[in-house]
XYZ file of C-alpha atoms in Angstrom:
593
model
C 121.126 95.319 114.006
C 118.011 96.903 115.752
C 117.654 97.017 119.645
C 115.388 93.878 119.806
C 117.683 91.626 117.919
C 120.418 92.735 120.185
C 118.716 92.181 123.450
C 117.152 88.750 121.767
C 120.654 87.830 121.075
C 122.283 88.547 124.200
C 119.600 87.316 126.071
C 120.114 83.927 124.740
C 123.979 84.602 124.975
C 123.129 84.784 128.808
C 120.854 82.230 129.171
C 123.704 80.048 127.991
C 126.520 81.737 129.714
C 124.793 81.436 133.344
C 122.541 78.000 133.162
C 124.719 76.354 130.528
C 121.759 75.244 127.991
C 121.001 76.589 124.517
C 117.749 78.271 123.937
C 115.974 78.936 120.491
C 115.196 82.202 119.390
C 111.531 81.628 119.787
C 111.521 81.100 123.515
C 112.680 84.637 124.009
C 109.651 86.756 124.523
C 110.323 90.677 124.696
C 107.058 93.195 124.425
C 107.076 96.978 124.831
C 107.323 97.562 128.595
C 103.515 98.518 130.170
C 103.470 102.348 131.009
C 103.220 102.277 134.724
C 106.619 100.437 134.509
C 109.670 101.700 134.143
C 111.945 100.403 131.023
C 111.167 100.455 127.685
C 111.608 96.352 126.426
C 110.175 93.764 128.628
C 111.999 89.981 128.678
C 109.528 87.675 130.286
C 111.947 84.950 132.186
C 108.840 82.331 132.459
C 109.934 80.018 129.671
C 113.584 79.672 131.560
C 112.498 78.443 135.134
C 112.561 74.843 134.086
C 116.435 75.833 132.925
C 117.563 78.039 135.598
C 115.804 76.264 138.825
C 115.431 79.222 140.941
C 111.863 81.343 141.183
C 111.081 84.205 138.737
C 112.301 86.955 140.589
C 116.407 85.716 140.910
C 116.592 84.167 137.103
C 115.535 88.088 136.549
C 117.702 89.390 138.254
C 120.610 87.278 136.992
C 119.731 87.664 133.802
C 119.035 91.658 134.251
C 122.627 91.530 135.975
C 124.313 89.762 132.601
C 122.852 92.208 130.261
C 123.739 95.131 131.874
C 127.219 94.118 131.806
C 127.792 92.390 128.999
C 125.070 94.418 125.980
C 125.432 98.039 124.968
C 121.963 98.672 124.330
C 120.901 97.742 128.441
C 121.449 100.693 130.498
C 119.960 99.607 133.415
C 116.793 97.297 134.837
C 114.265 96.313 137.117
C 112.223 93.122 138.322
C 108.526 92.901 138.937
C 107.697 89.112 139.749
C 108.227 87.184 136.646
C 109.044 90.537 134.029
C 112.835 91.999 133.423
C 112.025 95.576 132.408
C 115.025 96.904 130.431
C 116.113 100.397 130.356
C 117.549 100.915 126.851
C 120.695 103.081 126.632
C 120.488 106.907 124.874
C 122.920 106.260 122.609
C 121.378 102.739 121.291
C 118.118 105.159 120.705
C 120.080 107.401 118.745
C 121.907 104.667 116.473
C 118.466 103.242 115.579
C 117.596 107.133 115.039
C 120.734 107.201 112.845
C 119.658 104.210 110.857
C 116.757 105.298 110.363
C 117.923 108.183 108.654
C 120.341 106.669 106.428
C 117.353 104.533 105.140
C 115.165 106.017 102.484
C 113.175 102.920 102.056
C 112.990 101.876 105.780
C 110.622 99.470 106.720
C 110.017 98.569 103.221
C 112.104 95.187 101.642
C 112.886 95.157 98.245
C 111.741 92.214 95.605
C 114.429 89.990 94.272
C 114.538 88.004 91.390
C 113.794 84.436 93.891
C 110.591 86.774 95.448
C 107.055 85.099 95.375
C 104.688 86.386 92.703
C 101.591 87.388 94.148
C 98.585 88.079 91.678
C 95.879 90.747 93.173
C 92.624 91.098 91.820
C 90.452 93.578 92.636
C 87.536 95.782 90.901
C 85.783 93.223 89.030
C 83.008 95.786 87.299
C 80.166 95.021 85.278
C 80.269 97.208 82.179
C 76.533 98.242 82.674
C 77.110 100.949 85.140
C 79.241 103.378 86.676
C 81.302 102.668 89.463
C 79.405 103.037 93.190
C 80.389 102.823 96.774
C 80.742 99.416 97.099
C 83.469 99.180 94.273
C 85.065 102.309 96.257
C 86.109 99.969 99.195
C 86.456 97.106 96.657
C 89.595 98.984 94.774
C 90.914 101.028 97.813
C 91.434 97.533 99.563
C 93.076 95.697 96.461
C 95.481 98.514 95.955
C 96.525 98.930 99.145
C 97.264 95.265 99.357
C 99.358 95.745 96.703
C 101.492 98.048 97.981
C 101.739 96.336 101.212
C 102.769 92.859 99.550
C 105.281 94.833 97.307
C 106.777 96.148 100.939
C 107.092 93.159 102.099
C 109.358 91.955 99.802
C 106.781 90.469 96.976
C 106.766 90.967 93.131
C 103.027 91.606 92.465
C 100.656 91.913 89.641
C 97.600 93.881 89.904
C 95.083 92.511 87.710
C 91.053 93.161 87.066
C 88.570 90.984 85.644
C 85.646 92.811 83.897
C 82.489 91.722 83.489
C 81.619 92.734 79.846
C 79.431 89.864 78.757
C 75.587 88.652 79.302
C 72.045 89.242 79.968
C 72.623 92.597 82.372
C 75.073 94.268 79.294
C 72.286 93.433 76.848
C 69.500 95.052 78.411
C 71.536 98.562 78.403
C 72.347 97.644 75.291
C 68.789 97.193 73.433
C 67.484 100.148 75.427
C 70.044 102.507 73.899
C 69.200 100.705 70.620
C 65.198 101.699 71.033
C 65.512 105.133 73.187
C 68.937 106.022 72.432
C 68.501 108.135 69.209
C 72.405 107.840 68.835
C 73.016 109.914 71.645
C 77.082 109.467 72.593
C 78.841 110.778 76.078
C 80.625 113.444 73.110
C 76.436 114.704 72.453
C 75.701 114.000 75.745
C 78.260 115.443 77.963
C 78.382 112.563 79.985
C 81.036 109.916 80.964
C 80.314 106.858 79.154
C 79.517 104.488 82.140
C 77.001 106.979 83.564
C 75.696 107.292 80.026
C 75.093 103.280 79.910
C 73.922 103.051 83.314
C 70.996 105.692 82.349
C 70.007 102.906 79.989
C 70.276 100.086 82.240
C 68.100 102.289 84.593
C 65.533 102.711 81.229
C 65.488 99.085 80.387
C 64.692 98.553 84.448
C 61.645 100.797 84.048
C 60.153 99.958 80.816
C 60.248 96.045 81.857
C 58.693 96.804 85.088
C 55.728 98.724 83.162
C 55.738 95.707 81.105
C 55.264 92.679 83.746
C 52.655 95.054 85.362
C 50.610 94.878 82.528
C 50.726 91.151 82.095
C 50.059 90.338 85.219
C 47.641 92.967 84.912
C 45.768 90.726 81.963
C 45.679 87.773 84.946
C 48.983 86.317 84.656
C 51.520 85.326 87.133
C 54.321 87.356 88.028
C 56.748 84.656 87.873
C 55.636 83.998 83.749
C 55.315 87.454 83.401
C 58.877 88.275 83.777
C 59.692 86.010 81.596
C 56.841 86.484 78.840
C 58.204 90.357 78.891
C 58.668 91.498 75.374
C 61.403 93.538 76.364
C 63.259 90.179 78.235
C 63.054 87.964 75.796
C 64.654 90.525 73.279
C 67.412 91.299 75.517
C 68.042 87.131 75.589
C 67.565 86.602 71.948
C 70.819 89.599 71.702
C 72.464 87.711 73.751
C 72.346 84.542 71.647
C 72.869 86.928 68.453
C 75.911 87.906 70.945
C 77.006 84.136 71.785
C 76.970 83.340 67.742
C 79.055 86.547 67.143
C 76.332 88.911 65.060
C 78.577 91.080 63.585
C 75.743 93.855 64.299
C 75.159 92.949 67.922
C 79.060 92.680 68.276
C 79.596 95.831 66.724
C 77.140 97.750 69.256
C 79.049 95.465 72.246
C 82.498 96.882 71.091
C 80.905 100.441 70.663
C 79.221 100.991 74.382
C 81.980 99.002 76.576
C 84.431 101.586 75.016
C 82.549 104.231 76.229
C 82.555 102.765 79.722
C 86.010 102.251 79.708
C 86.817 105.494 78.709
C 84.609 106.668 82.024
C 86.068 103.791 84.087
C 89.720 104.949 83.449
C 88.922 108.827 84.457
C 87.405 107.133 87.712
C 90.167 104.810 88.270
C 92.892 107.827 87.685
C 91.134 109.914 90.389
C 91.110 107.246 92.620
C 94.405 106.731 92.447
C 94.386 102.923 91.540
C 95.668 101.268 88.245
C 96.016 97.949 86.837
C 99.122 95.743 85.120
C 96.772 93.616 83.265
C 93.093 93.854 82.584
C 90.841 90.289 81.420
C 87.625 90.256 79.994
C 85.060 88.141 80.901
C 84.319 87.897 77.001
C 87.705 86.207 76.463
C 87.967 83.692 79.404
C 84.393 82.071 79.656
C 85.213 79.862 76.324
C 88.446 79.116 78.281
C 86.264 78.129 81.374
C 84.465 75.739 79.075
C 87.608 74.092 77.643
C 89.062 73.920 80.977
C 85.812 71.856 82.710
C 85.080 69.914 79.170
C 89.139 68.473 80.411
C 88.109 67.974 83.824
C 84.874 65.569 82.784
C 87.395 64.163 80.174
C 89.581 62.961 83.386
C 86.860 62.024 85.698
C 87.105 64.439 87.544
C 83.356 65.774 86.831
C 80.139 64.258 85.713
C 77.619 64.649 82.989
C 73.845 64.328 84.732
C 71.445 63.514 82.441
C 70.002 66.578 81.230
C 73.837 67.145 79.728
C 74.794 69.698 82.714
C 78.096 69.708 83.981
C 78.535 69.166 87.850
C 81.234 68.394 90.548
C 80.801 67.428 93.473
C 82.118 68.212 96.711
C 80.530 66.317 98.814
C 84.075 64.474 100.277
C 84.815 67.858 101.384
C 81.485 68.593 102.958
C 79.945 70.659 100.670
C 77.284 70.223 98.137
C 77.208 69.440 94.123
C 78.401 72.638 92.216
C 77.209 73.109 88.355
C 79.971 74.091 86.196
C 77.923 74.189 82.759
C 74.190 74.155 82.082
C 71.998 71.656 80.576
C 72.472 74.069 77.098
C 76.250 74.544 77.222
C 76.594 77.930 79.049
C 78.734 78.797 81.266
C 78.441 79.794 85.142
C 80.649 82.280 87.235
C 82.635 79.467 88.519
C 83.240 78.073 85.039
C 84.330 81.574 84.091
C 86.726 82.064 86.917
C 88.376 78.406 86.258
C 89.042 80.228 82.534
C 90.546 83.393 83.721
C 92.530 81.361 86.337
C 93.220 79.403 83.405
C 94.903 82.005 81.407
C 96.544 84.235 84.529
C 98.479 81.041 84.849
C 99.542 80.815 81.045
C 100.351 84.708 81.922
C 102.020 85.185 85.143
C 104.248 82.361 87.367
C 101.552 82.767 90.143
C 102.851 81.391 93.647
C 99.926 83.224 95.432
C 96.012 84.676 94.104
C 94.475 87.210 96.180
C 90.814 87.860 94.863
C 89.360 91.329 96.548
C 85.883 90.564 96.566
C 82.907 90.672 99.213
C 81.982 88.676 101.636
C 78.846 87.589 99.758
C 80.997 85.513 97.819
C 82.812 83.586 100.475
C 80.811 80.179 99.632
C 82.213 80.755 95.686
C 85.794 80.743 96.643
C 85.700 78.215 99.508
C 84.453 75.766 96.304
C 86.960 77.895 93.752
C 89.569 76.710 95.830
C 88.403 73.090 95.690
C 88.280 73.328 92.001
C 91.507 74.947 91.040
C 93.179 72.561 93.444
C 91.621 69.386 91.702
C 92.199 70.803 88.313
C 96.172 70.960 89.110
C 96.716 74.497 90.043
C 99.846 74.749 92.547
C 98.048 77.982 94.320
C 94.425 76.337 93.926
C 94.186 75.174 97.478
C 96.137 78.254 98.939
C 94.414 80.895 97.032
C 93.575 83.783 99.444
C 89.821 85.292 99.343
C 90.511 88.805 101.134
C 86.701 88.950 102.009
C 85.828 92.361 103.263
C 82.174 94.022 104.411
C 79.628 96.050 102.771
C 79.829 99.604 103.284
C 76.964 102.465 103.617
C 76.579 106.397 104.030
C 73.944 107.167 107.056
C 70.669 107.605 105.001
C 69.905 110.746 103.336
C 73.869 111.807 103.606
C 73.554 111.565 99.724
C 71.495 110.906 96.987
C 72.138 109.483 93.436
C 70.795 109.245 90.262
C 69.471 106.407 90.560
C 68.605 106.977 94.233
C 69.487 103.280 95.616
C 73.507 103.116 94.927
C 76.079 105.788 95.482
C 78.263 106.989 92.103
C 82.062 106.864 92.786
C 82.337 109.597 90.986
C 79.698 111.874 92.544
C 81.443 110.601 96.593
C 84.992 111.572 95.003
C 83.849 115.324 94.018
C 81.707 115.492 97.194
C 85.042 114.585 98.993
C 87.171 117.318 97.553
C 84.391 120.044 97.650
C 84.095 119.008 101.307
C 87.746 119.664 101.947
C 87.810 122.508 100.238
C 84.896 123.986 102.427
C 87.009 123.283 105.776
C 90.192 124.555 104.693
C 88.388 127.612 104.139
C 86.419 128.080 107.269
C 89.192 127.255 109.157
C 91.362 129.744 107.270
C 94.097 127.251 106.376
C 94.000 128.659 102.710
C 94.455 132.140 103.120
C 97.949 132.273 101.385
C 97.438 130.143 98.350
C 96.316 130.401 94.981
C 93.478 128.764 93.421
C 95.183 126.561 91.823
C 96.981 125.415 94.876
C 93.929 125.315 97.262
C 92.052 122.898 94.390
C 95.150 120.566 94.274
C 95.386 120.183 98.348
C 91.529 119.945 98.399
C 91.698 116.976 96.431
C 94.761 115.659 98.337
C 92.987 116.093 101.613
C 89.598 114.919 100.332
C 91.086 111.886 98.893
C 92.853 110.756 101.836
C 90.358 111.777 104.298
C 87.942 109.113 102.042
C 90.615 106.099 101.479
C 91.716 106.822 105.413
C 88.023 106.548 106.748
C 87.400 103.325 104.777
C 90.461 101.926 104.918
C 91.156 102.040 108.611
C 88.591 99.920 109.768
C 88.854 96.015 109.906
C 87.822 95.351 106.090
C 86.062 92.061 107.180
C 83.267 94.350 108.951
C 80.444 96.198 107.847
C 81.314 99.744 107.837
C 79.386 103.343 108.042
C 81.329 105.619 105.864
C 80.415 109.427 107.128
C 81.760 112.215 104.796
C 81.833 114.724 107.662
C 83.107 112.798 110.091
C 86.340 111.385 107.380
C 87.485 115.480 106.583
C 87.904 116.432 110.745
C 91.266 117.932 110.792
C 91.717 116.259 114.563
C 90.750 112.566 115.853
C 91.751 109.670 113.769
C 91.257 110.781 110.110
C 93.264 111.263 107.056
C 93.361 114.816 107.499
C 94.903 114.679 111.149
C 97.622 112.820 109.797
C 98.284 114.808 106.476
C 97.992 118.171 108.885
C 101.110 117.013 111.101
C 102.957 115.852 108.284
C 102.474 119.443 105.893
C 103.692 120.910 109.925
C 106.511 118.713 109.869
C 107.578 120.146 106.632
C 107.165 123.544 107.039
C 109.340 123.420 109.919
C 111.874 121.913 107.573
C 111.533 124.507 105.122
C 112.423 127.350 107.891
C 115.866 125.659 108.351
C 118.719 126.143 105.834
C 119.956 122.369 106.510
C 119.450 119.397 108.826
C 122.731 117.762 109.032
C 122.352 114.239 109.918
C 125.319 113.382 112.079
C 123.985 112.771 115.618
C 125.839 113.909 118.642
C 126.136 110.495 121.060
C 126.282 112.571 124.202
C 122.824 113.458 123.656
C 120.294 113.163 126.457
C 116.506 112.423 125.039
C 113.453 113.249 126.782
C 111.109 110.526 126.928
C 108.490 111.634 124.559
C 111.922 111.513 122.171
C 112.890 107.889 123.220
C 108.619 107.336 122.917
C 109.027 108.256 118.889
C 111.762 106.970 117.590
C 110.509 103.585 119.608
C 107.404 103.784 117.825
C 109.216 104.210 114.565
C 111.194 101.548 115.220
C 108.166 99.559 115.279
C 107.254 100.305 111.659
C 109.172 97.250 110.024
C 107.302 94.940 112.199
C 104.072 96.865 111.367
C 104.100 96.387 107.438
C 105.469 92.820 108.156
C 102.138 92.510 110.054
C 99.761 94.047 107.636
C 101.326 91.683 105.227
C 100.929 88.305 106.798
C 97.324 89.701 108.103
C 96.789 91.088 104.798
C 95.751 94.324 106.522
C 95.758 98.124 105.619
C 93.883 98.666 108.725
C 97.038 97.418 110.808
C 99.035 100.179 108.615
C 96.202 102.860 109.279
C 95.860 102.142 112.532
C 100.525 102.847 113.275
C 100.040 106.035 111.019
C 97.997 107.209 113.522
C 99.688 106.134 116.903
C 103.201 107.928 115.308
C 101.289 111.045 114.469
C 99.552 111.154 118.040
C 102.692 110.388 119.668
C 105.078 113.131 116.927
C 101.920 116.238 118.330
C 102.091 115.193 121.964
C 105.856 115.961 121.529
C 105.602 118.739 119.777
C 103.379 120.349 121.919
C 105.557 119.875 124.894
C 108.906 120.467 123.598
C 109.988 123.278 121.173
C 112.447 122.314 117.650
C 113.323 125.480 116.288
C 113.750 127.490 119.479
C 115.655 125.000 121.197
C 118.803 127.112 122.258
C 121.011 123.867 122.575
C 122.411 122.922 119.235
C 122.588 119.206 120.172
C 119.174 118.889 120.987
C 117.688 121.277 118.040
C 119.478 119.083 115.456
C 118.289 115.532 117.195
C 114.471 117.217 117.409
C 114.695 118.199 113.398
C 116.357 115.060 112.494
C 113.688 113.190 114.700
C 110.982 115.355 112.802
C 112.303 114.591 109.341
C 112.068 110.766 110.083
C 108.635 110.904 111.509
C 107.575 112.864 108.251
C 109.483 110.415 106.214
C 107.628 107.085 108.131
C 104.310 109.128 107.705
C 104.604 109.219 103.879
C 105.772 105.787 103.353
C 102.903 104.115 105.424
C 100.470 106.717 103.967
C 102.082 105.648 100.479
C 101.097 102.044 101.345
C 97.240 102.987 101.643
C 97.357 104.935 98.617
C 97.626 108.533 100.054
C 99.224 111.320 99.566
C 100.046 114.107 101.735
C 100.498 117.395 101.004
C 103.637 119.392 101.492
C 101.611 122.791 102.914
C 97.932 122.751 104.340
């Protein structure tokens, strides 16, 4: 049992014991004792007054006076008005540091066969284009979710939806058809999704030319884009598309494969993966069924022109169209399909969709929608809405000069790390091959640290420089201290892990192994706040804490055995914590730096 359970416990024990009344759990309040204090756990005796009838200060002190006696982990306390500070005893410290130890996993439950199933989506792509920026923060978020929902105790599915259908994947593909001349990523040397983006780009320009000169002959621009030659081929493919044009099909199958093929070397570097991928192309006709039911039960109407709407007025929102006047489809009726067949898939008990704040009005009505169509997690679907995220202008430019690649940020990332390794002459002793693997180990987490650390529901600046400092709060700073705490490690033959009781710690020891004691109740956090930030954010503090301790107190030149073996078993743990919260933002760290 940790120290807070056994203070709640006996706190309540005494309660009982000197005012004769039970008390539930939730009416004992114990924080971290404020620094100018002395104490480490704080009971605040407030709530008990109307119990106890006496002022703040005595039921304290009475209550101070029946822990001390009567629980092992009080060694002594102190009142200041209303606030029993508790002293917690050495060797309670160094059972929890024991525990600790013996726990490989700590901080992190396991999923049992009764766990919720909780369905993640995140990445959603358009297979037009490569990966940018945006889709950076979109897929760091979703998979760190994961990982954090899995810690918690959750089975979880991570699952993508891809957006491989329409009018934006026809343009790229009638511009490779006209301007293409067969070229292939193989003749090319480019990864398919840049390769189809350079199209989308070309279809972009040539329709531009083309509205120009319309409007140039005196029309508007409004008919002009849609008198375009080159638009109203790329909708008549789309119909050829819709009626399955074993051609146009064939071309469809041909170019998404060769964004696939680039999306999978992104997603690999990135460090993110999927257990099951959909395709807008195979849930839309499902969307379709799904509302077609929905007007069959009254649940929708048919206006006149033959569109499908529902409205939400009752809930204070507007009417929503679900299919158009000619039969096709909408996002929403898409999503209904893909929630549709996730359902036939998976047992869901809870949907998380990763996906931008932009799109916070389309889920508030999603919600609605799945709920009225019968879907147990409709109304408690989660949106995890984050912000949009942008490099200071002129950091970096690419090819198509408005968006930043994924790709492009990753290499710039590792090539970056790589340069201040150098210059600060941590690479001296390593071999190329070695210096290129902790370059992109350090370049990776200095990029998923930077973005993931901040609140994902704000608007964030992400600056390359800034991410790869070595000191501050960055990925770097933490890796650093962890590759430290190894190599200390390595200079020892063995770290036994029996403890010696007697012990006396420091308090900068007692500071760290409270702070890693905190590290259940910080992935608990994350989880209910669906937060990497809040896991970021304890990395940190530990590391801070685990230097300011190291600077002021020596490990391996400690002469006392007692104390050398409680500093490297304290260092081991820290390292251990480090990699497991790291783990849960989808970072490594690197065993030498």
């Amino acid at each position: 049992m940790n120290i807070e359970s056994q203070i709640m416990n006996a706190a309540i024990e005494a309660v009982k014991a000197l005012y004769g009344q039970d008390v539930p759990e939730k009416m004992v309040q114990l924080q971290k004792t404020r620094s100018e204090f002395e104490g480490h756990l704080t009971l605040v005796v407030f709530p008990f007054l109307k119990i106890s009838k006496k002022n703040p200060e005595q039921t304290a002190q009475e209550i101070g006076q029946y822990l001390a006696d009567h629980c092992e982990a009080v060694a002594s306390f102190n009142v200041v008005k209303g606030f029993l500070n508790l002293v917690v005893a050495p060797a309670a410290w160094l059972s929890l540091l024991a525990d600790i130890e013996a726990d490989e996993c700590y901080g992190h439950k396991q999923a049992t066969d009764g766990s919720p199933l909780v369905m993640i989506e995140y990445s959603s792509p358009n297979t037009n284009k490569p990966l940018h920026l945006g889709h950076v923060r979109n897929n760091l978020l979703g998979w760190s979710l994961a990982q954090i929902m899995q810690a918690n105790g959750n089975k979880v599915v991570k699952t993508n939806i891809v957006n491989d259908r329409g009018i934006h994947i026809c343009k790229s593909m009638l511009a490779w058809r006209k301007w293409g001349n067969g070229e292939t990523p193989e003749t090319s040397g480019k990864k398919g999704d840049h390769l189809i983006g350079d199209y989308y780009v070309a279809f972009d320009k040539h329709y531009r030319e083309e509205v120009k000169e319309l409007m140039a002959q005196g029309m508007d621009e409004e008919k002009a884009k849609q008198e375009a030659p080159l638009i109203k081929e790329a909708h008549e493919m789309l119909v050829k598309w819709e009626q399955n044009d074993p051609e146009v099909r064939a071309l469809w199958e041909k170019m998404n494969n060769w964004v696939y093929a680039g999306f999978d070397e992104t997603y690999q570097k990135m460090g993110v993966s999927f257990d099951k991928i959909y395709y807008e192309s195979q849930t839309y006709l499902k969307g379709k069924a799904k509302v077609e039911e929905g007007l069959a039960k009254g649940l929708f109407e048919r206006h006149a022109d033959n569109s499908v709407w529902a409205d939400l007025t009752n809930e204070g929102l507007d009417q929503k169209l679900l299919l158009r006047s000619d039969g096709t489809s909408v996002y929403m009726t898409q999503d209904i399909g893909t929630a549709e067949m996730r359902f036939q898939d998976y047992p869901i008990d809870k949907m998380i969709y990763v996906v931008g704040n932009e799109q916070n009005y389309h889920f508030q009505v999603l919600s609605i929608l799945l709920d009225r169509l019968g879907f147990k997690w409709g109304k408690e679907l989660v949106h995890f809405s984050y912000g949009m995220v942008e490099l200071p202008n002129g950091k970096m430019k690419s090819r198509e000069g408005t968006v930043v690649d994924a790709d492009d940020l990753m290499e710039l990332m590792v090539s970056d790390a790589l340069k201040a390794a150098d210059e600060a002459g941590k690479n001296a002793d390593l071999s190329d091959a070695e210096k290129r693997e902790i370059a992109r180990i350090v370049g990776m987490g200095a990029l998923k640290y930077f973005i993931l650390k901040v609140d994902a529901r704000k608007n964030m600046l992400f600056n390359p420089e800034e991410s790869i400092d070595f000191n501050g709060n960055t990925g770097p700073f933490i890796q650093y201290t962890y590759a430290r705490i190894r190599s200390i490690l390595r200079k020892v033959s063995s770290v036994s892990s029996s403890l010696s009781l007697s012990n006396v710690l420091s308090d900068k020891e007692i500071e760290l192994i409270q702070k890693m004691s905190e590290y259940p109740a910080a992935v608990e956090q994350a989880g209910k706040d669906y937060s990497p930030s809040g896991i970021a954010n304890y990395c940190y503090e530990l590391t801070k804490i685990f230097n300011q301790f190291y600077h002021d107190y020596s490990i391996l030149n400690e002469e006392d055995d007692q104390k050398r073996q409680t500093r490297l078993v304290l260092a081991r743990n820290v390292a251990k914590v480090i990699k497991n919260g790291m783990a849960l933002l989808g970072i490594e760290v690197p065993e030498r730096m």
